[in-house]
């Protein structure tokens, strides 16, 4: 925690040229969550009857403060090294071509619909058996 507090008040970037895409994607994802939280806070403040200035100012201040904290978190050496390693591993992955992706997706979708149909048939048969209709149709009851 002390390392983070020391990092919080610095302006330097840790290895700024490395892991750039992973850091940007992480910061955008955190920013979306923070923006949703600020929006929710704004709605709560409005519902509680705070003034218009407070309902805008407080969420903006919270968003700015937590945004800065998130930015500094991404620049911490341990976290930044992890994101740099993630980006390096992502570049090593052999991604499928579009045709391979479409074929594999088609197989998955076909299997899902097949399983859904099979479960529907099982459900229908069990409903028929458990309702007692089978015994009536066979003349056992």
XYZ file of C-alpha atoms in Angstrom:
141
model
C 0.000 0.000 0.000
C 2.858 2.365 0.772
C 4.329 1.790 -2.684
C 1.015 2.767 -4.246
C 0.734 5.893 -2.093
C 4.259 6.920 -3.117
C 3.422 6.232 -6.773
C 0.157 8.176 -6.537
C 1.847 11.576 -6.367
C 4.410 11.106 -9.149
C 4.124 12.269 -12.734
C 6.597 9.916 -14.431
C 5.553 7.058 -16.688
C 7.062 3.611 -16.146
C 8.521 2.261 -19.422
C 6.189 4.393 -21.553
C 6.990 2.726 -24.895
C 6.281 -0.832 -23.721
C 2.889 -2.462 -23.247
C 1.108 0.580 -24.564
C -1.959 -1.187 -26.010
C -2.531 -3.342 -22.928
C -2.250 -0.306 -20.665
C -4.613 1.754 -22.796
C -7.196 -1.037 -22.944
C -6.944 -1.534 -19.178
C -7.327 2.171 -18.485
C -10.325 2.424 -20.830
C -11.996 -0.549 -19.116
C -11.395 0.954 -15.677
C -12.618 4.328 -16.967
C -15.889 2.815 -18.187
C -16.498 1.301 -14.746
C -15.642 4.595 -13.042
C -17.915 6.548 -15.401
C -20.791 4.165 -14.643
C -20.148 4.647 -10.934
C -20.094 8.435 -11.289
C -23.348 8.308 -13.278
C -24.949 6.168 -10.577
C -23.705 8.564 -7.892
C -25.222 11.471 -9.831
C -28.604 9.709 -9.935
C -28.454 8.971 -6.225
C -27.564 12.577 -5.394
C -30.475 13.821 -7.515
C -32.855 11.416 -5.760
C -31.635 12.608 -2.365
C -32.400 16.223 -3.272
C -28.901 17.683 -3.560
C -28.503 20.929 -5.499
C -27.740 20.912 -9.234
C -24.161 22.048 -8.621
C -23.546 19.276 -6.125
C -25.107 16.598 -8.330
C -22.656 17.523 -11.088
C -19.611 18.547 -9.044
C -19.358 15.641 -6.627
C -19.493 12.878 -9.292
C -17.016 14.800 -11.473
C -14.625 15.194 -8.547
C -14.951 11.512 -7.625
C -14.450 10.502 -11.274
C -11.375 12.730 -11.623
C -9.805 11.493 -8.372
C -10.441 7.810 -9.047
C -9.382 8.234 -12.684
C -6.050 9.657 -11.553
C -5.682 6.793 -9.066
C -6.374 4.267 -11.851
C -3.865 5.974 -14.148
C -1.218 5.862 -11.447
C -2.054 2.216 -10.671
C -1.300 1.303 -14.276
C 2.081 3.047 -13.975
C 3.140 1.089 -10.875
C 6.167 -1.043 -11.799
C 4.628 -4.417 -10.818
C 1.338 -3.720 -12.594
C 3.028 -2.174 -15.629
C 5.429 -5.116 -15.951
C 2.442 -7.477 -15.870
C 0.678 -5.536 -18.651
C 3.900 -5.424 -20.691
C 4.196 -9.215 -20.348
C 0.528 -9.625 -21.320
C 1.020 -7.599 -24.493
C 4.158 -9.581 -25.361
C 2.258 -12.869 -24.963
C -0.674 -11.559 -27.013
C 1.676 -10.818 -29.893
C 2.994 -14.424 -29.779
C -0.466 -15.984 -30.176
C -1.340 -17.301 -33.623
C -4.808 -15.954 -34.283
C -7.145 -17.875 -36.629
C -7.993 -16.595 -40.086
C -11.485 -15.325 -40.783
C -12.511 -18.505 -42.617
C -11.269 -20.702 -39.745
C -13.141 -18.509 -37.292
C -16.384 -18.749 -39.298
C -16.102 -22.538 -39.614
C -15.414 -23.023 -35.912
C -18.238 -20.649 -34.962
C -20.618 -22.517 -37.269
C -19.771 -25.822 -35.601
C -20.314 -24.358 -32.136
C -23.659 -22.798 -33.106
C -24.816 -26.053 -34.761
C -23.923 -28.092 -31.661
C -25.684 -25.615 -29.357
C -28.898 -25.752 -31.398
C -28.642 -29.552 -31.581
C -28.297 -29.814 -27.818
C -31.193 -27.390 -27.327
C -33.394 -29.551 -29.583
C -32.342 -32.701 -27.722
C -33.142 -31.117 -24.361
C -36.522 -30.001 -25.725
C -37.325 -33.585 -26.738
C -36.194 -34.923 -23.336
C -38.336 -32.330 -21.585
C -41.366 -33.139 -23.742
C -41.010 -36.902 -23.129
C -40.576 -36.444 -19.376
C -43.609 -34.167 -19.234
C -45.622 -36.788 -21.133
C -44.474 -39.631 -18.868
C -44.791 -37.777 -15.564
C -48.223 -36.349 -16.349
C -49.653 -39.882 -16.427
C -50.808 -39.529 -20.021
C -48.597 -42.443 -21.062
C -50.428 -44.848 -18.749
C -53.804 -43.609 -19.985
C -52.799 -44.051 -23.622
C -51.538 -47.584 -22.933
C -54.778 -48.466 -21.133
C -53.040 -49.154 -17.841
C -55.137 -46.655 -15.918
